mmCIF file of C-alpha atoms and ligand atoms in Angstrom:
data_model
loop_
_atom_site.group_PDB
_atom_site.id
_atom_site.type_symbol
_atom_site.label_atom_id
_atom_site.label_comp_id
_atom_site.label_asym_id
_atom_site.label_seq_id
_atom_site.Cartn_x
_atom_site.Cartn_y
_atom_site.Cartn_z
ATOM 1 C CA UNK Y 1 25.886 -5.001 40.483
ATOM 2 C CA UNK Y 2 23.261 -6.849 38.408
ATOM 3 C CA UNK Y 3 24.266 -7.530 34.845
ATOM 4 C CA UNK Y 4 22.622 -5.533 32.090
ATOM 5 C CA UNK Y 5 20.676 -7.265 29.337
ATOM 6 C CA UNK Y 6 21.003 -6.335 25.658
ATOM 7 C CA UNK Y 7 18.795 -7.396 22.752
ATOM 8 C CA UNK Y 8 20.441 -7.148 19.337
ATOM 9 C CA UNK Y 9 18.188 -7.618 16.303
ATOM 10 C CA UNK Y 10 19.972 -9.335 13.436
ATOM 11 C CA UNK Y 11 22.399 -10.322 16.199
ATOM 12 C CA UNK Y 12 23.760 -13.400 14.432
ATOM 13 C CA UNK Y 13 24.778 -11.416 11.310
ATOM 14 C CA UNK Y 14 28.202 -9.931 10.588
ATOM 15 C CA UNK Y 15 27.985 -6.641 12.497
ATOM 16 C CA UNK Y 16 25.463 -8.121 14.965
ATOM 17 C CA UNK Y 17 27.901 -10.848 16.007
ATOM 18 C CA UNK Y 18 30.666 -8.315 16.629
ATOM 19 C CA UNK Y 19 28.256 -6.221 18.735
ATOM 20 C CA UNK Y 20 27.235 -9.299 20.751
ATOM 21 C CA UNK Y 21 30.908 -10.152 21.389
ATOM 22 C CA UNK Y 22 31.849 -6.606 22.391
ATOM 23 C CA UNK Y 23 28.901 -6.243 24.785
ATOM 24 C CA UNK Y 24 29.377 -9.745 26.221
ATOM 25 C CA UNK Y 25 33.063 -8.941 26.730
ATOM 26 C CA UNK Y 26 31.932 -5.923 28.771
ATOM 27 C CA UNK Y 27 29.900 -8.189 31.068
ATOM 28 C CA UNK Y 28 26.500 -7.616 29.441
ATOM 29 C CA UNK Y 29 24.045 -10.521 28.995
ATOM 30 C CA UNK Y 30 23.414 -10.625 25.254
ATOM 31 C CA UNK Y 31 20.334 -11.895 23.455
ATOM 32 C CA UNK Y 32 20.755 -12.181 19.702
ATOM 33 C CA UNK Y 33 17.602 -12.065 17.617
ATOM 34 C CA UNK Y 34 17.521 -14.179 14.447
ATOM 35 C CA UNK Y 35 15.042 -14.670 11.611
ATOM 36 C CA UNK Y 36 12.835 -17.708 12.532
ATOM 37 C CA UNK Y 37 13.727 -19.738 9.415
ATOM 38 C CA UNK Y 38 17.420 -19.566 10.432
ATOM 39 C CA UNK Y 39 16.971 -21.643 13.628
ATOM 40 C CA UNK Y 40 19.640 -24.244 12.813
ATOM 41 C CA UNK Y 41 22.299 -21.644 11.931
ATOM 42 C CA UNK Y 42 21.366 -19.607 14.998
ATOM 43 C CA UNK Y 43 21.807 -22.634 17.259
ATOM 44 C CA UNK Y 44 25.275 -23.349 15.903
ATOM 45 C CA UNK Y 45 26.093 -19.623 16.246
ATOM 46 C CA UNK Y 46 25.085 -19.903 19.918
ATOM 47 C CA UNK Y 47 27.257 -23.009 20.422
ATOM 48 C CA UNK Y 48 30.261 -21.049 19.130
ATOM 49 C CA UNK Y 49 29.488 -17.983 21.247
ATOM 50 C CA UNK Y 50 29.013 -20.042 24.405
ATOM 51 C CA UNK Y 51 32.588 -21.337 24.099
ATOM 52 C CA UNK Y 52 33.709 -17.838 25.020
ATOM 53 C CA UNK Y 53 30.714 -16.084 26.565
ATOM 54 C CA UNK Y 54 28.548 -17.815 29.140
ATOM 55 C CA UNK Y 55 25.717 -15.277 29.217
ATOM 56 C CA UNK Y 56 24.584 -15.413 25.646
ATOM 57 C CA UNK Y 57 21.140 -16.351 24.290
ATOM 58 C CA UNK Y 58 19.197 -16.373 21.022
ATOM 59 C CA UNK Y 59 15.580 -15.462 20.294
ATOM 60 C CA UNK Y 60 13.592 -15.788 17.066
ATOM 61 C CA UNK Y 61 11.441 -13.059 15.508
ATOM 62 C CA UNK Y 62 10.711 -11.601 12.127
ATOM 63 C CA UNK Y 63 11.386 -7.931 12.823
ATOM 64 C CA UNK Y 64 9.049 -6.890 10.014
ATOM 65 C CA UNK Y 65 6.141 -8.350 12.006
ATOM 66 C CA UNK Y 66 4.823 -6.369 14.984
ATOM 67 C CA UNK Y 67 3.272 -9.307 16.816
ATOM 68 C CA UNK Y 68 6.351 -11.502 16.269
ATOM 69 C CA UNK Y 69 8.417 -8.718 17.912
ATOM 70 C CA UNK Y 70 5.933 -8.562 20.795
ATOM 71 C CA UNK Y 71 6.287 -12.321 21.350
ATOM 72 C CA UNK Y 72 10.081 -11.996 21.248
ATOM 73 C CA UNK Y 73 10.096 -9.226 23.873
ATOM 74 C CA UNK Y 74 7.751 -11.174 26.130
ATOM 75 C CA UNK Y 75 9.914 -14.275 25.848
ATOM 76 C CA UNK Y 76 13.117 -12.355 26.692
ATOM 77 C CA UNK Y 77 11.501 -10.558 29.634
ATOM 78 C CA UNK Y 78 9.972 -13.756 31.059
ATOM 79 C CA UNK Y 79 12.992 -16.026 30.595
ATOM 80 C CA UNK Y 80 15.993 -13.710 30.950
ATOM 81 C CA UNK Y 81 14.888 -10.339 32.354
ATOM 82 C CA UNK Y 82 14.160 -6.711 31.483
ATOM 83 C CA UNK Y 83 16.024 -5.342 28.493
ATOM 84 C CA UNK Y 84 18.357 -2.406 29.255
ATOM 85 C CA UNK Y 85 20.021 -2.063 25.846
ATOM 86 C CA UNK Y 86 18.363 -2.427 22.437
ATOM 87 C CA UNK Y 87 20.391 -2.465 19.232
ATOM 88 C CA UNK Y 88 18.239 -2.321 16.090
ATOM 89 C CA UNK Y 89 20.699 -3.943 13.679
ATOM 90 C CA UNK Y 90 18.645 -6.210 11.377
ATOM 91 C CA UNK Y 91 18.854 -5.028 7.796
ATOM 92 C CA UNK Y 92 18.833 -6.061 4.155
ATOM 93 C CA UNK Y 93 19.590 -4.569 0.743
ATOM 94 C CA UNK Y 94 17.684 -5.061 -2.526
ATOM 95 C CA UNK Y 95 19.602 -2.741 -4.847
ATOM 96 C CA UNK Y 96 18.021 -1.481 -8.080
ATOM 97 C CA UNK Y 97 17.830 1.901 -9.740
ATOM 98 C CA UNK Y 98 14.470 3.494 -9.017
ATOM 99 C CA UNK Y 99 13.175 3.077 -12.568
ATOM 100 C CA UNK Y 100 13.338 -0.701 -12.242
ATOM 101 C CA UNK Y 101 12.677 -1.088 -8.507
ATOM 102 C CA UNK Y 102 9.592 -3.231 -7.834
ATOM 103 C CA UNK Y 103 7.117 -2.439 -5.039
ATOM 104 C CA UNK Y 104 8.328 -5.606 -3.311
ATOM 105 C CA UNK Y 105 11.984 -4.471 -3.405
ATOM 106 C CA UNK Y 106 10.935 -1.091 -1.997
ATOM 107 C CA UNK Y 107 8.641 -2.471 0.700
ATOM 108 C CA UNK Y 108 10.827 -5.257 2.039
ATOM 109 C CA UNK Y 109 13.788 -2.889 2.510
ATOM 110 C CA UNK Y 110 11.608 -0.268 4.262
ATOM 111 C CA UNK Y 111 9.994 -2.966 6.407
ATOM 112 C CA UNK Y 112 13.251 -4.627 7.441
ATOM 113 C CA UNK Y 113 15.438 -1.554 7.946
ATOM 114 C CA UNK Y 114 12.932 1.038 9.208
ATOM 115 C CA UNK Y 115 9.556 -0.390 10.258
ATOM 116 C CA UNK Y 116 11.448 -3.010 12.271
ATOM 117 C CA UNK Y 117 12.775 -0.275 14.571
ATOM 118 C CA UNK Y 118 9.210 0.840 15.272
ATOM 119 C CA UNK Y 119 8.037 -2.766 15.758
ATOM 120 C CA UNK Y 120 10.617 -3.499 18.457
ATOM 121 C CA UNK Y 121 11.228 -0.109 20.079
ATOM 122 C CA UNK Y 122 7.560 0.870 20.416
ATOM 123 C CA UNK Y 123 6.865 -2.243 22.498
ATOM 124 C CA UNK Y 124 9.939 -1.816 24.695
ATOM 125 C CA UNK Y 125 10.374 1.886 25.324
ATOM 126 C CA UNK Y 126 7.655 2.309 27.940
ATOM 127 C CA UNK Y 127 9.267 -0.322 30.182
ATOM 128 C CA UNK Y 128 12.698 1.338 29.855
ATOM 129 C CA UNK Y 129 11.210 4.713 30.812
ATOM 130 C CA UNK Y 130 9.425 3.232 33.822
ATOM 131 C CA UNK Y 131 12.677 1.639 35.000
ATOM 132 C CA UNK Y 132 14.502 4.957 34.434
ATOM 133 C CA UNK Y 133 17.245 3.554 32.225
ATOM 134 C CA UNK Y 134 17.706 2.535 28.615
ATOM 135 C CA UNK Y 135 20.142 2.629 25.729
ATOM 136 C CA UNK Y 136 18.712 2.361 22.207
ATOM 137 C CA UNK Y 137 21.131 2.258 19.295
ATOM 138 C CA UNK Y 138 19.900 2.178 15.712
ATOM 139 C CA UNK Y 139 22.254 0.919 13.007
ATOM 140 C CA UNK Y 140 21.838 3.171 9.991
ATOM 141 C CA UNK Y 141 24.345 3.661 7.152
ATOM 142 C CA UNK Y 142 26.519 6.263 5.485
ATOM 143 C CA UNK Y 143 24.174 5.823 2.529
ATOM 144 C CA UNK Y 144 21.314 7.176 4.628
ATOM 145 C CA UNK Y 145 23.383 10.355 5.036
ATOM 146 C CA UNK Y 146 24.658 10.840 1.507
ATOM 147 C CA UNK Y 147 22.332 8.716 -0.661
ATOM 148 C CA UNK Y 148 23.645 6.033 -3.010
ATOM 149 C CA UNK Y 149 23.028 5.176 -6.642
ATOM 150 C CA UNK Y 150 20.796 2.086 -6.821
ATOM 151 C CA UNK Y 151 19.712 2.353 -3.196
ATOM 152 C CA UNK Y 152 16.653 4.652 -3.089
ATOM 153 C CA UNK Y 153 14.930 2.087 -0.832
ATOM 154 C CA UNK Y 154 17.905 1.546 1.497
ATOM 155 C CA UNK Y 155 18.942 5.224 1.640
ATOM 156 C CA UNK Y 156 15.352 6.255 2.448
ATOM 157 C CA UNK Y 157 15.028 3.620 5.180
ATOM 158 C CA UNK Y 158 18.373 4.466 6.769
ATOM 159 C CA UNK Y 159 17.755 8.246 6.645
ATOM 160 C CA UNK Y 160 14.331 7.619 8.179
ATOM 161 C CA UNK Y 161 15.949 5.604 10.924
ATOM 162 C CA UNK Y 162 17.936 8.608 12.115
ATOM 163 C CA UNK Y 163 14.773 10.750 12.053
ATOM 164 C CA UNK Y 164 13.236 8.074 14.283
ATOM 165 C CA UNK Y 165 16.278 8.266 16.577
ATOM 166 C CA UNK Y 166 15.996 12.045 16.995
ATOM 167 C CA UNK Y 167 12.239 11.997 17.674
ATOM 168 C CA UNK Y 168 12.338 9.134 20.169
ATOM 169 C CA UNK Y 169 15.408 10.642 21.871
ATOM 170 C CA UNK Y 170 13.314 13.729 22.670
ATOM 171 C CA UNK Y 171 10.434 11.641 24.010
ATOM 172 C CA UNK Y 172 12.609 9.547 26.325
ATOM 173 C CA UNK Y 173 15.432 11.841 27.491
ATOM 174 C CA UNK Y 174 13.810 12.888 30.770
ATOM 175 C CA UNK Y 175 13.453 9.227 31.782
ATOM 176 C CA UNK Y 176 17.090 8.181 31.489
ATOM 177 C CA UNK Y 177 16.760 6.578 28.071
ATOM 178 C CA UNK Y 178 19.212 7.673 25.375
ATOM 179 C CA UNK Y 179 18.621 6.970 21.688
ATOM 180 C CA UNK Y 180 21.411 7.233 19.138
ATOM 181 C CA UNK Y 181 22.305 6.166 15.625
ATOM 182 C CA UNK Y 182 25.523 4.541 14.451
ATOM 183 C CA UNK Y 183 26.097 4.958 10.717
ATOM 184 C CA UNK Y 184 28.694 2.553 9.364
ATOM 185 C CA UNK Y 185 30.445 3.103 6.072
ATOM 186 C CA UNK Y 186 31.513 0.070 4.039
ATOM 187 C CA UNK Y 187 32.209 -2.808 6.418
ATOM 188 C CA UNK Y 188 33.604 -6.261 5.614
ATOM 189 C CA UNK Y 189 30.563 -8.558 6.027
ATOM 190 C CA UNK Y 190 28.522 -10.852 3.780
ATOM 191 C CA UNK Y 191 26.330 -7.847 2.897
ATOM 192 C CA UNK Y 192 29.254 -6.123 1.164
ATOM 193 C CA UNK Y 193 30.892 -9.347 -0.072
ATOM 194 C CA UNK Y 194 28.048 -9.527 -2.606
ATOM 195 C CA UNK Y 195 29.307 -6.319 -4.285
ATOM 196 C CA UNK Y 196 31.377 -6.766 -7.475
ATOM 197 C CA UNK Y 197 35.162 -6.505 -6.887
ATOM 198 C CA UNK Y 198 35.416 -3.457 -9.175
ATOM 199 C CA UNK Y 199 32.727 -1.602 -7.189
ATOM 200 C CA UNK Y 200 34.420 -2.494 -3.885
ATOM 201 C CA UNK Y 201 37.761 -1.204 -5.192
ATOM 202 C CA UNK Y 202 36.239 2.114 -6.260
ATOM 203 C CA UNK Y 203 34.597 2.451 -2.834
ATOM 204 C CA UNK Y 204 37.887 1.812 -1.035
ATOM 205 C CA UNK Y 205 39.597 4.400 -3.265
ATOM 206 C CA UNK Y 206 37.000 6.979 -2.170
ATOM 207 C CA UNK Y 207 37.491 6.292 1.547
ATOM 208 C CA UNK Y 208 40.086 8.644 3.089
ATOM 209 C CA UNK Y 209 41.344 5.786 5.301
ATOM 210 C CA UNK Y 210 41.769 3.676 2.103
ATOM 211 C CA UNK Y 211 40.230 0.496 3.482
ATOM 212 C CA UNK Y 212 36.900 -0.996 4.457
ATOM 213 C CA UNK Y 213 35.912 -0.966 8.088
ATOM 214 C CA UNK Y 214 35.600 -3.991 10.323
ATOM 215 C CA UNK Y 215 32.502 -5.127 12.184
ATOM 216 C CA UNK Y 216 34.569 -4.849 15.353
ATOM 217 C CA UNK Y 217 35.052 -1.115 14.740
ATOM 218 C CA UNK Y 218 31.269 -0.627 14.488
ATOM 219 C CA UNK Y 219 30.736 -2.766 17.589
ATOM 220 C CA UNK Y 220 33.139 -0.622 19.594
ATOM 221 C CA UNK Y 221 31.066 2.525 18.855
ATOM 222 C CA UNK Y 222 27.860 0.703 19.796
ATOM 223 C CA UNK Y 223 29.304 -0.554 23.082
ATOM 224 C CA UNK Y 224 30.582 2.927 23.880
ATOM 225 C CA UNK Y 225 27.087 4.390 23.381
ATOM 226 C CA UNK Y 226 25.563 1.541 25.415
ATOM 227 C CA UNK Y 227 27.793 2.207 28.406
ATOM 228 C CA UNK Y 228 25.942 3.340 31.520
ATOM 229 C CA UNK Y 229 28.470 6.184 31.932
ATOM 230 C CA UNK Y 230 27.613 7.494 28.469
ATOM 231 C CA UNK Y 231 24.505 9.338 29.667
ATOM 232 C CA UNK Y 232 24.736 12.760 27.976
ATOM 233 C CA UNK Y 233 24.754 11.807 24.301
ATOM 234 C CA UNK Y 234 21.297 11.404 22.792
ATOM 235 C CA UNK Y 235 19.802 11.957 19.350
ATOM 236 C CA UNK Y 236 23.287 11.778 17.834
ATOM 237 C CA UNK Y 237 24.455 10.080 14.666
ATOM 238 C CA UNK Y 238 27.918 8.574 15.123
ATOM 239 C CA UNK Y 239 29.673 7.882 11.803
ATOM 240 C CA UNK Y 240 32.007 4.874 11.543
ATOM 241 C CA UNK Y 241 32.930 5.350 7.922
ATOM 242 C CA UNK Y 242 36.686 5.942 7.543
ATOM 243 C CA UNK Y 243 35.951 9.552 6.543
ATOM 244 C CA UNK Y 244 33.791 8.617 3.533
ATOM 245 C CA UNK Y 245 31.191 11.199 4.522
ATOM 246 C CA UNK Y 246 31.950 14.097 6.847
ATOM 247 C CA UNK Y 247 29.377 16.510 8.228
ATOM 248 C CA UNK Y 248 29.412 19.203 10.901
HETATM 249 P P1 LIG Q 301 24.171 -9.242 7.698
HETATM 250 O O1 LIG Q 301 23.364 -9.656 6.525
HETATM 251 O O2 LIG Q 301 25.361 -10.036 8.084
HETATM 252 O O3 LIG Q 301 23.247 -9.097 8.997
HETATM 253 C C1 LIG Q 301 21.917 -8.672 8.945
HETATM 254 C C2 LIG Q 301 21.122 -9.552 9.858
HETATM 255 O O4 LIG Q 301 19.737 -9.131 9.870
HETATM 256 C C3 LIG Q 301 21.130 -11.018 9.406
HETATM 257 O O5 LIG Q 301 21.387 -11.843 10.510
HETATM 258 C C4 LIG Q 301 19.720 -11.200 8.875
HETATM 259 O O6 LIG Q 301 19.248 -12.512 8.940
HETATM 260 C C5 LIG Q 301 18.949 -10.303 9.797
HETATM 261 N N1 LIG Q 301 17.606 -10.063 9.278
HETATM 262 C C6 LIG Q 301 17.253 -9.693 8.018
HETATM 263 N N2 LIG Q 301 15.917 -9.628 7.922
HETATM 264 C C7 LIG Q 301 15.414 -9.965 9.136
HETATM 265 C C8 LIG Q 301 14.103 -10.083 9.660
HETATM 266 N N3 LIG Q 301 13.009 -9.825 8.912
HETATM 267 N N4 LIG Q 301 13.944 -10.466 10.952
HETATM 268 C C9 LIG Q 301 15.027 -10.734 11.718
HETATM 269 N N5 LIG Q 301 16.297 -10.634 11.287
HETATM 270 C C10 LIG Q 301 16.490 -10.258 10.001
HETATM 271 O O7 LIG Q 301 24.583 -7.734 7.412
HETATM 272 P P2 LIG Q 301 25.535 -6.754 8.228
HETATM 273 O O8 LIG Q 301 25.980 -7.356 9.501
HETATM 274 O O9 LIG Q 301 26.521 -6.247 7.281
HETATM 275 O O10 LIG Q 301 24.508 -5.554 8.540
HETATM 276 C C11 LIG Q 301 24.010 -5.270 9.846
HETATM 277 C C12 LIG Q 301 23.386 -3.878 9.827
HETATM 278 O O11 LIG Q 301 24.397 -2.925 9.482
HETATM 279 C C13 LIG Q 301 22.278 -3.728 8.782
HETATM 280 O O12 LIG Q 301 21.243 -2.924 9.324
HETATM 281 C C14 LIG Q 301 22.965 -3.000 7.649
HETATM 282 O O13 LIG Q 301 22.069 -2.259 6.875
HETATM 283 C C15 LIG Q 301 23.927 -2.123 8.413
HETATM 284 N N6 LIG Q 301 25.077 -1.668 7.622
HETATM 285 C C16 LIG Q 301 25.972 -2.556 7.087
HETATM 286 C C17 LIG Q 301 27.038 -2.079 6.356
HETATM 287 C C18 LIG Q 301 28.059 -2.980 5.758
HETATM 288 O O14 LIG Q 301 28.929 -2.474 5.047
HETATM 289 N N7 LIG Q 301 28.036 -4.275 5.999
HETATM 290 C C19 LIG Q 301 27.230 -0.648 6.139
HETATM 291 C C20 LIG Q 301 26.242 0.186 6.750
HETATM 292 C C21 LIG Q 301 25.214 -0.319 7.469
HETATM 293 P P3 LIG Q 301 19.392 -13.445 7.602
HETATM 294 O O15 LIG Q 301 20.814 -13.876 7.617
HETATM 295 O O16 LIG Q 301 18.395 -14.515 7.825
HETATM 296 O O17 LIG Q 301 19.035 -12.576 6.431
#
């Protein structure tokens, strides 16, 4: 059987790396996208990955830029092959209460966490539908489901991302392409390491499982959704949040 190919945006980040490892461990060829200015770090990331996983690659693109994403997709298709699995994982935070949030803090979070999914998926989805197979997984957040003080930009982007999931899932279902969201709670990565210790402690206290999650636990849900056998779940939002937010 030919190996599947996965593109993971923000693939060299905390959760992205765990997703790359989980998929590569399942025999998938993984292509990790990185922000162009991070070339040196991305190359050393690749050196590390290659020690364990032979079929691992990196590709540069600014996911906030439509034409940069187009160039990335062309490069992957020409040099590696057609993409079967897309994980939209690139994301940033710029926390501020709304009254002091600048237009730049609003726009860069919307562009990186939400418009990025359009920029990549829109240029890829037609090919997946023509080939009759695709798995698209969008990494949202518990804070897109419940909102969060100081995160109007991030909560709006992440809630919008699941709206995007549900709409695209309906457009692609008849062609063998499933589209789902994974919404992590608080996960141990550099993104959360920037939070003050006191805030982290109060978050952990509010989590029924009484701990933060690991990137590996998010990656496991992503790999499960990406599996070829997982063909009847689409438009869903899978929470990986230790019980922090429960919905029917
Ligand atoms: P990281 O900061 O480790 O990873 C995010 C990655 O996205 C980085 O590699 C970053 O590159 C990349 N990125 C940012 N902007 C761009 C861009 N314009 N073009 C290309 N790549 C870009 O964070 P996490 O691994 O923690 O987060 C991964 C995803 O999970 C994000 O979408 C985040 O919102 C989501 N999430 C995380 C949670 C957590 O608790 N950690 C909880 C819920 C959701 P660079 O290093 O150059 O900035």
